[in-house]
Amino acid sequence: MSKRAALYLRQSKSDDEGIERQTERTSALATARGWTVAATFIDNDVSASKPRGPATAWGRMLAAADDLDVVIGVDLDRVVRSTRDLNTLIDHGLALVTLDGEIDLTTADGEFRASMLAAIARFEVRRKGERQTRANAQRAAKGGVPKGTRLTGYTTDGEVVHDEAETVRALF
């Protein structure tokens, strides 16, 4: 019997071409294995470092788990970024296959390997956050403008946007 596969495609920053490349590669793996692609779940512009709720493709995929056997992703960190998410897949009875090598979540060895890789991915997320926090503090100490989301009332170069500044003043 052919396995029922879900393609799970995710990237943190919106990029339709990136999703297109992931679709081509994961579809090719399903075809090579003789599996039926039952559904494709796309989280474009969604971080795996933050909780993904039921309204996301991740949530919809978990809700459809009874109709699936395996999840195919490009890399482990495109699918999970924490052992919590990995355990969620395991608890839903889903196997996981990535393009860089099969992770068999039905075996102790496969679960161990996937757990270690998920822990490493989580470590890198936390480490990156710490680096960004230090860089932002240093930038602020030197009078620089914070990176990231533009502050209301200022341009990304630190210039005042007068109509927005009036709104901020009124709020305070």
CSV table of N, CA, C and O in Angstrom, one decimal, residues 8 13 17 23 36 43 61 63 66 74 78 88 99 109 113 117 127 133 143 147 160 167 172:
chain,number,residue,atom,x,y,z
A,8,TYR,N,5.4,19.3,3.7
A,8,TYR,CA,5.3,20.5,4.6
A,8,TYR,C,6.5,21.4,4.2
A,8,TYR,O,7.6,21.1,4.3
A,13,LYS,N,10.8,33.9,5.9
A,13,LYS,CA,10.5,35.1,5.2
A,13,LYS,C,9.8,34.8,3.9
A,13,LYS,O,10.2,33.8,3.2
A,17,GLU,N,9.3,31.9,-4.6
A,17,GLU,CA,10.2,31.1,-5.4
A,17,GLU,C,10.9,30.0,-4.5
A,17,GLU,O,11.1,28.9,-4.9
A,23,THR,N,8.7,22.7,-3.1
A,23,THR,CA,7.6,21.9,-3.7
A,23,THR,C,8.2,20.9,-4.7
A,23,THR,O,7.9,19.7,-4.6
A,36,THR,N,2.0,8.6,-2.4
A,36,THR,CA,0.9,9.5,-2.8
A,36,THR,C,1.0,10.8,-2.0
A,36,THR,O,1.0,10.7,-0.8
A,43,ASP,N,3.6,27.0,5.0
A,43,ASP,CA,3.7,28.1,5.9
A,43,ASP,C,4.8,29.0,5.4
A,43,ASP,O,6.0,28.9,5.6
A,61,MET,N,-2.0,20.6,9.2
A,61,MET,CA,-1.4,19.3,9.0
A,61,MET,C,-1.6,18.3,10.2
A,61,MET,O,-1.9,17.2,10.0
A,63,ALA,N,-4.0,18.4,12.3
A,63,ALA,CA,-5.4,18.1,12.3
A,63,ALA,C,-5.7,17.0,11.3
A,63,ALA,O,-6.7,16.2,11.6
A,66,ASP,N,-4.6,11.9,10.9
A,66,ASP,CA,-5.2,10.5,10.8
A,66,ASP,C,-5.2,10.1,9.3
A,66,ASP,O,-5.3,8.9,9.0
A,74,VAL,N,12.1,19.6,3.4
A,74,VAL,CA,13.4,19.7,2.8
A,74,VAL,C,14.5,19.4,3.8
A,74,VAL,O,15.4,18.6,3.5
A,78,ARG,N,13.4,22.9,8.6
A,78,ARG,CA,12.2,23.5,7.9
A,78,ARG,C,10.9,23.0,8.5
A,78,ARG,O,9.9,23.6,8.3
A,88,THR,N,5.5,16.4,19.0
A,88,THR,CA,4.2,16.6,18.5
A,88,THR,C,4.0,15.7,17.3
A,88,THR,O,2.9,15.0,17.2
A,99,LEU,N,15.0,15.5,2.8
A,99,LEU,CA,15.7,15.3,1.5
A,99,LEU,C,17.2,14.9,1.8
A,99,LEU,O,17.8,14.2,1.0
A,109,ASP,N,16.4,4.6,17.4
A,109,ASP,CA,17.6,5.3,16.8
A,109,ASP,C,17.1,6.5,16.0
A,109,ASP,O,17.8,7.6,16.1
A,113,ARG,N,18.2,10.4,16.9
A,113,ARG,CA,18.8,11.3,15.9
A,113,ARG,C,18.0,12.5,15.7
A,113,ARG,O,18.6,13.6,15.7
A,117,LEU,N,19.1,16.5,16.5
A,117,LEU,CA,19.1,17.5,15.5
A,117,LEU,C,18.1,18.6,15.8
A,117,LEU,O,18.4,19.8,15.6
A,127,ARG,N,20.9,30.9,20.2
A,127,ARG,CA,22.2,31.6,20.0
A,127,ARG,C,22.1,32.8,19.1
A,127,ARG,O,22.6,33.9,19.4
A,133,THR,N,20.5,40.4,20.2
A,133,THR,CA,20.2,41.2,21.4
A,133,THR,C,21.5,42.0,21.7
A,133,THR,O,21.4,43.2,22.0
A,143,GLY,N,24.1,55.2,19.9
A,143,GLY,CA,23.1,56.1,19.4
A,143,GLY,C,22.5,55.7,18.1
A,143,GLY,O,21.9,56.5,17.4
A,147,LYS,N,17.5,47.7,14.7
A,147,LYS,CA,17.1,46.9,13.5
A,147,LYS,C,15.8,46.2,13.7
A,147,LYS,O,15.4,46.1,14.8
A,160,VAL,N,12.6,61.5,12.0
A,160,VAL,CA,11.2,61.6,12.6
A,160,VAL,C,10.2,61.6,11.4
A,160,VAL,O,10.4,62.3,10.4
A,167,THR,N,0.9,61.0,16.5
A,167,THR,CA,0.1,60.0,17.1
A,167,THR,C,0.7,59.4,18.3
A,167,THR,O,0.1,59.1,19.3
A,172,PHE,N,0.9,59.0,24.5
A,172,PHE,CA,1.6,59.1,25.8
A,172,PHE,C,1.0,60.3,26.5
A,172,PHE,O,1.0,60.3,27.7
